[in-house]
PDB file of C-alpha atoms in Angstrom:
ATOM      1  CA  UNK A 799      87.452  99.226   2.987  1.00  0.00           C
ATOM      2  CA  UNK A 800      84.628 100.409   5.227  1.00  0.00           C
ATOM      3  CA  UNK A 801      82.717  97.627   7.001  1.00  0.00           C
ATOM      4  CA  UNK A 802      79.583  99.749   6.794  1.00  0.00           C
ATOM      5  CA  UNK A 803      79.826  99.810   2.992  1.00  0.00           C
ATOM      6  CA  UNK A 804      80.064  96.033   2.930  1.00  0.00           C
ATOM      7  CA  UNK A 805      76.920  95.741   5.028  1.00  0.00           C
ATOM      8  CA  UNK A 806      75.118  98.194   2.723  1.00  0.00           C
ATOM      9  CA  UNK A 807      76.169  96.155  -0.285  1.00  0.00           C
ATOM     10  CA  UNK A 808      75.093  92.838   1.281  1.00  0.00           C
ATOM     11  CA  UNK A 809      71.658  94.230   2.156  1.00  0.00           C
ATOM     12  CA  UNK A 810      71.081  95.589  -1.375  1.00  0.00           C
ATOM     13  CA  UNK A 811      72.336  92.327  -2.883  1.00  0.00           C
ATOM     14  CA  UNK A 812      69.924  90.321  -0.722  1.00  0.00           C
ATOM     15  CA  UNK A 813      66.935  92.594  -1.343  1.00  0.00           C
ATOM     16  CA  UNK A 814      67.755  93.467  -4.974  1.00  0.00           C
ATOM     17  CA  UNK A 815      65.706  96.604  -4.362  1.00  0.00           C
ATOM     18  CA  UNK A 816      67.225  99.875  -3.194  1.00  0.00           C
ATOM     19  CA  UNK A 817      64.108 101.213  -1.455  1.00  0.00           C
ATOM     20  CA  UNK A 818      63.528  98.015   0.522  1.00  0.00           C
ATOM     21  CA  UNK A 819      67.204  97.811   1.398  1.00  0.00           C
ATOM     22  CA  UNK A 820      67.201 101.450   2.537  1.00  0.00           C
ATOM     23  CA  UNK A 821      64.223 100.842   4.821  1.00  0.00           C
ATOM     24  CA  UNK A 822      65.881  97.764   6.251  1.00  0.00           C
ATOM     25  CA  UNK A 823      68.978  99.864   6.975  1.00  0.00           C
ATOM     26  CA  UNK A 824      66.925 102.724   8.469  1.00  0.00           C
ATOM     27  CA  UNK A 825      68.104 105.230   5.889  1.00  0.00           C
ATOM     28  CA  UNK A 826      66.794 106.860   2.727  1.00  0.00           C
ATOM     29  CA  UNK A 827      67.418 105.542  -0.752  1.00  0.00           C
ATOM     30  CA  UNK A 828      69.625 108.332  -2.238  1.00  0.00           C
ATOM     31  CA  UNK A 829      72.466 108.043   0.314  1.00  0.00           C
ATOM     32  CA  UNK A 830      72.376 104.255  -0.033  1.00  0.00           C
ATOM     33  CA  UNK A 831      72.738 104.549  -3.806  1.00  0.00           C
ATOM     34  CA  UNK A 832      75.659 106.931  -3.286  1.00  0.00           C
ATOM     35  CA  UNK A 833      77.356 104.428  -0.957  1.00  0.00           C
ATOM     36  CA  UNK A 834      77.009 101.611  -3.495  1.00  0.00           C
ATOM     37  CA  UNK A 835      78.290 103.837  -6.309  1.00  0.00           C
ATOM     38  CA  UNK A 836      81.241 104.815  -4.151  1.00  0.00           C
ATOM     39  CA  UNK A 837      81.972 101.141  -3.462  1.00  0.00           C
ATOM     40  CA  UNK A 838      81.886 100.314  -7.167  1.00  0.00           C
ATOM     41  CA  UNK A 839      84.256 103.206  -7.893  1.00  0.00           C
ATOM     42  CA  UNK A 840      86.581 102.057  -5.125  1.00  0.00           C
ATOM     43  CA  UNK A 841      86.658  98.531  -6.536  1.00  0.00           C
ATOM     44  CA  UNK A 842      86.669  99.576 -10.170  1.00  0.00           C
ATOM     45  CA  UNK A 843      83.957  96.957 -10.692  1.00  0.00           C
ATOM     46  CA  UNK A 844      80.262  97.149 -11.572  1.00  0.00           C
ATOM     47  CA  UNK A 845      78.397  95.180  -8.902  1.00  0.00           C
ATOM     48  CA  UNK A 846      74.768  95.684 -10.011  1.00  0.00           C
ATOM     49  CA  UNK A 847      72.868  95.870 -13.260  1.00  0.00           C
ATOM     50  CA  UNK A 848      70.174  98.530 -12.728  1.00  0.00           C
ATOM     51  CA  UNK A 849      67.084  99.070 -14.848  1.00  0.00           C
ATOM     52  CA  UNK A 850      63.819 100.813 -14.069  1.00  0.00           C
ATOM     53  CA  UNK A 851      62.212  97.431 -13.406  1.00  0.00           C
ATOM     54  CA  UNK A 852      64.878  95.485 -11.569  1.00  0.00           C
ATOM     55  CA  UNK A 853      68.234  95.358  -9.857  1.00  0.00           C
ATOM     56  CA  UNK A 854      70.396  92.309 -10.274  1.00  0.00           C
ATOM     57  CA  UNK A 855      73.914  91.312  -9.383  1.00  0.00           C
ATOM     58  CA  UNK A 856      76.597  91.135 -12.021  1.00  0.00           C
ATOM     59  CA  UNK A 857      78.749  88.004 -12.069  1.00  0.00           C
ATOM     60  CA  UNK A 858      81.466  90.006 -10.311  1.00  0.00           C
ATOM     61  CA  UNK A 859      78.870  91.248  -7.815  1.00  0.00           C
ATOM     62  CA  UNK A 860      77.796  87.680  -7.022  1.00  0.00           C
ATOM     63  CA  UNK A 861      81.395  86.731  -6.206  1.00  0.00           C
ATOM     64  CA  UNK A 862      81.858  89.887  -4.154  1.00  0.00           C
ATOM     65  CA  UNK A 863      78.662  89.088  -2.207  1.00  0.00           C
ATOM     66  CA  UNK A 864      80.020  85.709  -1.159  1.00  0.00           C
ATOM     67  CA  UNK A 865      83.386  87.204  -0.202  1.00  0.00           C
ATOM     68  CA  UNK A 866      81.749  90.116   1.625  1.00  0.00           C
ATOM     69  CA  UNK A 867      79.646  87.778   3.728  1.00  0.00           C
ATOM     70  CA  UNK A 868      82.789  85.844   4.650  1.00  0.00           C
ATOM     71  CA  UNK A 869      84.687  89.030   5.495  1.00  0.00           C
ATOM     72  CA  UNK A 870      81.887  90.456   7.648  1.00  0.00           C
ATOM     73  CA  UNK A 871      81.362  87.114   9.398  1.00  0.00           C
ATOM     74  CA  UNK A 872      85.095  86.754  10.107  1.00  0.00           C
ATOM     75  CA  UNK A 873      85.398  90.332  11.325  1.00  0.00           C
ATOM     76  CA  UNK A 874      82.361  89.968  13.601  1.00  0.00           C
ATOM     77  CA  UNK A 875      83.857  86.746  14.975  1.00  0.00           C
ATOM     78  CA  UNK A 876      87.201  88.468  15.532  1.00  0.00           C
ATOM     79  CA  UNK A 877      85.500  91.327  17.352  1.00  0.00           C
ATOM     80  CA  UNK A 878      83.550  88.862  19.503  1.00  0.00           C
ATOM     81  CA  UNK A 879      86.674  86.837  20.326  1.00  0.00           C
ATOM     82  CA  UNK A 880      88.562  90.013  21.198  1.00  0.00           C
ATOM     83  CA  UNK A 881      85.766  91.159  23.497  1.00  0.00           C
ATOM     84  CA  UNK A 882      85.628  87.758  25.195  1.00  0.00           C
ATOM     85  CA  UNK A 883      89.402  87.797  25.679  1.00  0.00           C
ATOM     86  CA  UNK A 884      89.182  91.279  27.195  1.00  0.00           C
ATOM     87  CA  UNK A 885      86.506  89.991  29.587  1.00  0.00           C
ATOM     88  CA  UNK A 886      88.625  86.956  30.537  1.00  0.00           C
ATOM     89  CA  UNK A 887      86.143  84.578  28.914  1.00  0.00           C
ATOM     90  CA  UNK A 888      88.519  83.455  26.186  1.00  0.00           C
ATOM     91  CA  UNK A 889      92.202  82.648  26.349  1.00  0.00           C
ATOM     92  CA  UNK A 890      94.661  80.200  27.848  1.00  0.00           C
ATOM     93  CA  UNK A 891      95.821  79.480  31.369  1.00  0.00           C
ATOM     94  CA  UNK A 892      98.692  77.210  32.367  1.00  0.00           C
ATOM     95  CA  UNK A 893      98.342  75.724  35.867  1.00  0.00           C
ATOM     96  CA  UNK A 894     100.848  73.562  37.733  1.00  0.00           C
ATOM     97  CA  UNK A 895     100.335  71.722  41.010  1.00  0.00           C
ATOM     98  CA  UNK A 896     101.969  69.303  43.404  1.00  0.00           C
ATOM     99  CA  UNK A 897     100.299  65.917  43.243  1.00  0.00           C
ATOM    100  CA  UNK A 898      98.999  66.151  46.809  1.00  0.00           C
ATOM    101  CA  UNK A 899      96.984  69.251  45.807  1.00  0.00           C
ATOM    102  CA  UNK A 900      94.829  67.356  43.325  1.00  0.00           C
ATOM    103  CA  UNK A 901      92.111  66.474  45.817  1.00  0.00           C
ATOM    104  CA  UNK A 902      89.824  68.598  47.914  1.00  0.00           C
ATOM    105  CA  UNK A 903      89.580  72.262  47.077  1.00  0.00           C
ATOM    106  CA  UNK A 904      91.766  72.029  43.973  1.00  0.00           C
ATOM    107  CA  UNK A 905      89.113  69.916  42.284  1.00  0.00           C
ATOM    108  CA  UNK A 906      86.432  72.359  43.385  1.00  0.00           C
ATOM    109  CA  UNK A 907      88.422  75.316  42.044  1.00  0.00           C
ATOM    110  CA  UNK A 908      88.792  73.721  38.630  1.00  0.00           C
ATOM    111  CA  UNK A 909      85.133  72.714  38.491  1.00  0.00           C
ATOM    112  CA  UNK A 910      83.948  76.193  39.439  1.00  0.00           C
ATOM    113  CA  UNK A 911      86.315  77.945  37.057  1.00  0.00           C
ATOM    114  CA  UNK A 912      85.344  75.629  34.201  1.00  0.00           C
ATOM    115  CA  UNK A 913      81.667  76.341  34.917  1.00  0.00           C
ATOM    116  CA  UNK A 914      82.183  80.105  34.773  1.00  0.00           C
ATOM    117  CA  UNK A 915      84.713  80.239  31.935  1.00  0.00           C
ATOM    118  CA  UNK A 916      84.179  77.189  29.723  1.00  0.00           C
ATOM    119  CA  UNK A 917      85.995  78.709  26.728  1.00  0.00           C
ATOM    120  CA  UNK A 918      89.310  79.308  28.504  1.00  0.00           C
ATOM    121  CA  UNK A 919      91.767  76.571  27.570  1.00  0.00           C
ATOM    122  CA  UNK A 920      93.435  75.101  30.654  1.00  0.00           C
ATOM    123  CA  UNK A 921      96.816  73.401  30.525  1.00  0.00           C
ATOM    124  CA  UNK A 922      97.429  71.364  33.686  1.00  0.00           C
ATOM    125  CA  UNK A 923     100.872  70.103  34.707  1.00  0.00           C
ATOM    126  CA  UNK A 924     101.965  68.096  37.726  1.00  0.00           C
ATOM    127  CA  UNK A 925     105.257  69.447  39.107  1.00  0.00           C
ATOM    128  CA  UNK A 926     107.168  69.489  42.351  1.00  0.00           C
ATOM    129  CA  UNK A 927     107.277  72.791  44.244  1.00  0.00           C
ATOM    130  CA  UNK A 928     110.867  73.440  43.119  1.00  0.00           C
ATOM    131  CA  UNK A 929     109.981  72.769  39.496  1.00  0.00           C
ATOM    132  CA  UNK A 930     107.034  75.145  39.720  1.00  0.00           C
ATOM    133  CA  UNK A 931     109.154  77.992  41.040  1.00  0.00           C
ATOM    134  CA  UNK A 932     111.570  77.590  38.145  1.00  0.00           C
ATOM    135  CA  UNK A 933     108.666  77.469  35.679  1.00  0.00           C
ATOM    136  CA  UNK A 934     107.065  80.581  37.193  1.00  0.00           C
ATOM    137  CA  UNK A 935     110.289  82.573  36.947  1.00  0.00           C
ATOM    138  CA  UNK A 936     110.760  81.398  33.356  1.00  0.00           C
ATOM    139  CA  UNK A 937     107.182  82.315  32.431  1.00  0.00           C
ATOM    140  CA  UNK A 938     106.353  78.741  31.450  1.00  0.00           C
ATOM    141  CA  UNK A 939     103.290  78.548  33.722  1.00  0.00           C
ATOM    142  CA  UNK A 940     100.787  81.201  34.821  1.00  0.00           C
ATOM    143  CA  UNK A 941      99.998  79.942  38.307  1.00  0.00           C
ATOM    144  CA  UNK A 942     101.214  77.166  40.563  1.00  0.00           C
ATOM    145  CA  UNK A 943      99.966  75.349  43.642  1.00  0.00           C
ATOM    146  CA  UNK A 944     103.026  74.517  45.685  1.00  0.00           C
ATOM    147  CA  UNK A 945     104.326  74.069  49.210  1.00  0.00           C
ATOM    148  CA  UNK A 946     107.305  76.436  49.112  1.00  0.00           C
ATOM    149  CA  UNK A 947     107.513  80.182  49.631  1.00  0.00           C
ATOM    150  CA  UNK A 948     109.709  82.028  47.184  1.00  0.00           C
ATOM    151  CA  UNK A 949     111.680  84.906  48.758  1.00  0.00           C
ATOM    152  CA  UNK A 950     111.861  86.720  45.420  1.00  0.00           C
ATOM    153  CA  UNK A 951     109.838  89.897  45.012  1.00  0.00           C
ATOM    154  CA  UNK A 952     108.990  88.663  41.518  1.00  0.00           C
ATOM    155  CA  UNK A 953     106.658  85.931  42.818  1.00  0.00           C
ATOM    156  CA  UNK A 954     103.442  86.616  44.714  1.00  0.00           C
ATOM    157  CA  UNK A 955     102.071  83.844  46.939  1.00  0.00           C
ATOM    158  CA  UNK A 956      98.809  83.417  48.764  1.00  0.00           C
ATOM    159  CA  UNK A 957      98.145  80.772  51.399  1.00  0.00           C
ATOM    160  CA  UNK A 958      95.554  78.420  50.012  1.00  0.00           C
ATOM    161  CA  UNK A 959      95.231  75.637  52.591  1.00  0.00           C
ATOM    162  CA  UNK A 960      97.075  74.688  55.773  1.00  0.00           C
ATOM    163  CA  UNK A 961      96.798  70.960  56.361  1.00  0.00           C
ATOM    164  CA  UNK A 962      97.654  68.628  59.197  1.00  0.00           C
ATOM    165  CA  UNK A 963      99.733  65.464  58.790  1.00  0.00           C
ATOM    166  CA  UNK A 964      98.395  61.918  58.774  1.00  0.00           C
ATOM    167  CA  UNK A 965     100.007  58.483  58.872  1.00  0.00           C
ATOM    168  CA  UNK A 966      99.641  56.037  55.972  1.00  0.00           C
ATOM    169  CA  UNK A 967      99.683  52.396  57.054  1.00  0.00           C
ATOM    170  CA  UNK A 968      99.129  49.044  55.333  1.00  0.00           C
ATOM    171  CA  UNK A 969      95.651  47.738  56.074  1.00  0.00           C
ATOM    172  CA  UNK A 970      97.008  44.795  58.077  1.00  0.00           C
ATOM    173  CA  UNK A 971      99.431  46.854  60.130  1.00  0.00           C
ATOM    174  CA  UNK A 972      98.862  46.326  63.884  1.00  0.00           C
ATOM    175  CA  UNK A 973      98.209  50.042  64.387  1.00  0.00           C
ATOM    176  CA  UNK A 974      95.610  50.153  61.621  1.00  0.00           C
ATOM    177  CA  UNK A 975      92.896  48.909  63.979  1.00  0.00           C
ATOM    178  CA  UNK A 976      93.078  52.142  65.995  1.00  0.00           C
ATOM    179  CA  UNK A 977      91.219  55.303  64.914  1.00  0.00           C
ATOM    180  CA  UNK A 978      94.304  57.416  65.666  1.00  0.00           C
ATOM    181  CA  UNK A 979      97.989  56.671  66.195  1.00  0.00           C
ATOM    182  CA  UNK A 980     100.767  58.073  68.333  1.00  0.00           C
ATOM    183  CA  UNK A 981     103.880  59.219  66.521  1.00  0.00           C
ATOM    184  CA  UNK A 982     105.975  57.430  69.176  1.00  0.00           C
ATOM    185  CA  UNK A 983     104.492  54.122  67.988  1.00  0.00           C
ATOM    186  CA  UNK A 984     106.112  54.653  64.578  1.00  0.00           C
ATOM    187  CA  UNK A 985     109.658  55.099  65.916  1.00  0.00           C
ATOM    188  CA  UNK A 986     110.862  51.672  64.760  1.00  0.00           C
ATOM    189  CA  UNK A 987     108.931  51.565  61.496  1.00  0.00           C
ATOM    190  CA  UNK A 988     110.522  51.677  58.027  1.00  0.00           C
ATOM    191  CA  UNK A 989     109.628  55.009  56.425  1.00  0.00           C
ATOM    192  CA  UNK A 990     108.871  55.965  52.836  1.00  0.00           C
ATOM    193  CA  UNK A 991     109.439  59.693  52.261  1.00  0.00           C
ATOM    194  CA  UNK A 992     109.947  62.118  49.410  1.00  0.00           C
ATOM    195  CA  UNK A 993     113.632  62.809  48.684  1.00  0.00           C
ATOM    196  CA  UNK A 994     115.205  65.868  50.273  1.00  0.00           C
ATOM    197  CA  UNK A 995     116.411  67.333  46.964  1.00  0.00           C
ATOM    198  CA  UNK A 996     112.904  67.277  45.462  1.00  0.00           C
ATOM    199  CA  UNK A 997     111.158  68.974  48.350  1.00  0.00           C
ATOM    200  CA  UNK A 998     113.454  69.970  51.170  1.00  0.00           C
ATOM    201  CA  UNK A 999     110.791  71.958  53.021  1.00  0.00           C
ATOM    202  CA  UNK A1000     108.329  69.072  53.357  1.00  0.00           C
ATOM    203  CA  UNK A1001     111.043  66.455  53.880  1.00  0.00           C
ATOM    204  CA  UNK A1002     112.588  68.486  56.704  1.00  0.00           C
ATOM    205  CA  UNK A1003     109.187  69.088  58.260  1.00  0.00           C
ATOM    206  CA  UNK A1004     108.626  65.317  58.642  1.00  0.00           C
ATOM    207  CA  UNK A1005     112.149  64.742  59.979  1.00  0.00           C
ATOM    208  CA  UNK A1006     111.782  67.570  62.513  1.00  0.00           C
ATOM    209  CA  UNK A1007     108.362  66.288  63.603  1.00  0.00           C
ATOM    210  CA  UNK A1008     109.858  62.874  64.383  1.00  0.00           C
ATOM    211  CA  UNK A1009     112.931  64.319  66.104  1.00  0.00           C
ATOM    212  CA  UNK A1010     110.759  66.492  68.329  1.00  0.00           C
ATOM    213  CA  UNK A1011     109.186  63.258  69.550  1.00  0.00           C
ATOM    214  CA  UNK A1012     112.438  61.488  70.238  1.00  0.00           C
ATOM    215  CA  UNK A1013     113.493  59.555  67.153  1.00  0.00           C
ATOM    216  CA  UNK A1014     115.105  59.764  63.722  1.00  0.00           C
ATOM    217  CA  UNK A1015     112.926  58.064  61.093  1.00  0.00           C
ATOM    218  CA  UNK A1016     114.510  55.085  59.360  1.00  0.00           C
ATOM    219  CA  UNK A1017     114.013  55.810  55.659  1.00  0.00           C
ATOM    220  CA  UNK A1018     114.031  52.657  53.527  1.00  0.00           C
ATOM    221  CA  UNK A1019     112.588  54.083  50.313  1.00  0.00           C
ATOM    222  CA  UNK A1020     112.163  57.480  48.646  1.00  0.00           C
ATOM    223  CA  UNK A1021     109.507  58.487  46.107  1.00  0.00           C
ATOM    224  CA  UNK A1022     108.736  61.843  44.514  1.00  0.00           C
ATOM    225  CA  UNK A1023     104.981  61.555  44.001  1.00  0.00           C
ATOM    226  CA  UNK A1024     102.503  61.107  46.826  1.00  0.00           C
ATOM    227  CA  UNK A1025     100.451  58.495  45.010  1.00  0.00           C
ATOM    228  CA  UNK A1026     103.657  56.498  44.525  1.00  0.00           C
ATOM    229  CA  UNK A1027     104.302  56.690  48.264  1.00  0.00           C
ATOM    230  CA  UNK A1028     100.747  55.479  48.921  1.00  0.00           C
ATOM    231  CA  UNK A1029     101.218  52.562  46.524  1.00  0.00           C
ATOM    232  CA  UNK A1030     104.529  51.597  48.152  1.00  0.00           C
ATOM    233  CA  UNK A1031     102.804  51.562  51.538  1.00  0.00           C
ATOM    234  CA  UNK A1032     100.179  49.290  50.014  1.00  0.00           C
ATOM    235  CA  UNK A1033     103.018  47.020  48.878  1.00  0.00           C
ATOM    236  CA  UNK A1034     104.126  46.796  52.521  1.00  0.00           C
ATOM    237  CA  UNK A1035     107.492  48.466  51.841  1.00  0.00           C
ATOM    238  CA  UNK A1036     106.997  50.743  54.830  1.00  0.00           C
ATOM    239  CA  UNK A1037     104.768  53.439  56.319  1.00  0.00           C
ATOM    240  CA  UNK A1038     104.666  57.151  55.632  1.00  0.00           C
ATOM    241  CA  UNK A1039     103.506  60.551  56.868  1.00  0.00           C
ATOM    242  CA  UNK A1040     101.720  62.756  54.352  1.00  0.00           C
ATOM    243  CA  UNK A1041      99.498  65.853  54.190  1.00  0.00           C
ATOM    244  CA  UNK A1042      95.870  65.086  55.026  1.00  0.00           C
ATOM    245  CA  UNK A1043      94.733  65.883  51.463  1.00  0.00           C
ATOM    246  CA  UNK A1044      96.584  62.784  50.231  1.00  0.00           C
ATOM    247  CA  UNK A1045      93.778  60.723  51.750  1.00  0.00           C
ATOM    248  CA  UNK A1046      91.939  61.226  48.441  1.00  0.00           C
ATOM    249  CA  UNK A1047      94.226  58.467  47.105  1.00  0.00           C
ATOM    250  CA  UNK A1048      92.147  55.809  48.822  1.00  0.00           C
ATOM    251  CA  UNK A1049      92.960  52.116  48.403  1.00  0.00           C
ATOM    252  CA  UNK A1050      91.355  49.129  50.063  1.00  0.00           C
ATOM    253  CA  UNK A1051      94.728  47.861  51.297  1.00  0.00           C
ATOM    254  CA  UNK A1052      95.857  51.006  53.172  1.00  0.00           C
ATOM    255  CA  UNK A1053      94.483  53.258  55.898  1.00  0.00           C
ATOM    256  CA  UNK A1054      95.047  56.908  56.804  1.00  0.00           C
ATOM    257  CA  UNK A1055      95.183  57.716  60.514  1.00  0.00           C
ATOM    258  CA  UNK A1056      95.331  61.048  62.341  1.00  0.00           C
ATOM    259  CA  UNK A1057      97.943  61.540  65.038  1.00  0.00           C
ATOM    260  CA  UNK A1058      97.283  61.854  68.760  1.00  0.00           C
ATOM    261  CA  UNK A1059      99.937  64.584  68.809  1.00  0.00           C
ATOM    262  CA  UNK A1060      99.486  68.065  67.412  1.00  0.00           C
ATOM    263  CA  UNK A1061     101.170  68.002  64.002  1.00  0.00           C
ATOM    264  CA  UNK A1062     102.946  70.793  62.175  1.00  0.00           C
ATOM    265  CA  UNK A1063     100.880  72.373  59.430  1.00  0.00           C
ATOM    266  CA  UNK A1064     101.597  71.818  55.757  1.00  0.00           C
ATOM    267  CA  UNK A1065     100.841  74.947  53.743  1.00  0.00           C
ATOM    268  CA  UNK A1066      99.726  74.962  50.137  1.00  0.00           C
ATOM    269  CA  UNK A1067     100.237  78.241  48.300  1.00  0.00           C
ATOM    270  CA  UNK A1068      98.929  79.645  45.068  1.00  0.00           C
ATOM    271  CA  UNK A1069     101.811  81.472  43.362  1.00  0.00           C
ATOM    272  CA  UNK A1070     102.164  83.657  40.261  1.00  0.00           C
ATOM    273  CA  UNK A1071     104.534  86.254  38.848  1.00  0.00           C
ATOM    274  CA  UNK A1072     103.977  89.609  40.515  1.00  0.00           C
ATOM    275  CA  UNK A1073     104.006  91.551  37.252  1.00  0.00           C
ATOM    276  CA  UNK A1074     101.307  89.419  35.632  1.00  0.00           C
ATOM    277  CA  UNK A1075      97.941  91.173  35.432  1.00  0.00           C
ATOM    278  CA  UNK A1076      96.058  89.330  32.672  1.00  0.00           C
ATOM    279  CA  UNK A1077      92.314  89.237  33.271  1.00  0.00           C
ATOM    280  CA  UNK A1078      92.240  85.428  32.785  1.00  0.00           C
ATOM    281  CA  UNK A1079      94.708  84.974  35.640  1.00  0.00           C
ATOM    282  CA  UNK A1080      92.973  87.565  37.833  1.00  0.00           C
ATOM    283  CA  UNK A1081      89.610  85.855  37.469  1.00  0.00           C
ATOM    284  CA  UNK A1082      91.104  82.431  38.148  1.00  0.00           C
ATOM    285  CA  UNK A1083      92.664  83.739  41.368  1.00  0.00           C
ATOM    286  CA  UNK A1084      89.275  85.165  42.369  1.00  0.00           C
ATOM    287  CA  UNK A1085      87.756  81.689  42.002  1.00  0.00           C
ATOM    288  CA  UNK A1086      90.620  80.279  44.111  1.00  0.00           C
ATOM    289  CA  UNK A1087      89.936  82.857  46.814  1.00  0.00           C
ATOM    290  CA  UNK A1088      86.171  82.304  46.807  1.00  0.00           C
ATOM    291  CA  UNK A1089      86.525  78.523  46.931  1.00  0.00           C
ATOM    292  CA  UNK A1090      89.035  78.652  49.789  1.00  0.00           C
ATOM    293  CA  UNK A1091      86.833  81.053  51.770  1.00  0.00           C
ATOM    294  CA  UNK A1092      83.653  79.013  51.194  1.00  0.00           C
ATOM    295  CA  UNK A1093      85.231  75.796  52.454  1.00  0.00           C
ATOM    296  CA  UNK A1094      86.910  77.278  55.499  1.00  0.00           C
ATOM    297  CA  UNK A1095      83.942  79.366  56.677  1.00  0.00           C
TER     298      UNK A1095
END
């Protein structure tokens, strides 16, 4: 059934006058009458009672008016939703991130994207870098923020941030009174680190950093999540070394201190499947790029 015919019918039914309806539709009365007659023939139903003095809806016409309004409204909504989806203003986006990426620019990216595209439904998941790579390959997430490069040609990565390392100490630790610390001063401290199997790249980076300065860290506790590591430091289980962005997990009973030594950098990448080209993902990545550029310039 022609949408135009439905609109003609609705206008005549609302005006109950063919001449007025024709003027409202910017057409002449004879073609409008022909359209309504054609609609009645198509339906096999008389929609209007016509006399020289008045036009009125039949009982069947009254029901068809209500249904026609619903159909036109639903179709117009469907068209609008389709157009918004095509423009990247409607849809879904699944985002994963390592817990240490929550602060800083990540928050700004999400705020800016939400401001520009409020009708896109975001699904946020906290995952380790290894878990994200598996999820990306499986198509379970659209984009990840992780600390590992994937050698596969199927995953595209873009450097997002490149952070320094900082020490996390209990507030009452003797070194906490200093604005910065030397890595050498931590040689005999009990360490809390993420386990090797959950993030070999970052784990090895910390180990290598300590070895380059003459000692092997004594690991007394392992924890996967950065905020768990911070809480264990607060419990005086040990000290730790974390990316600088983890300092967003502030507590009154811990301190973060920069190192006197030059630290290795800790990259954070945005990653997505190379063959993905959905407009929602493209526009999200543009916000990521703009936010990163604005905060590093």
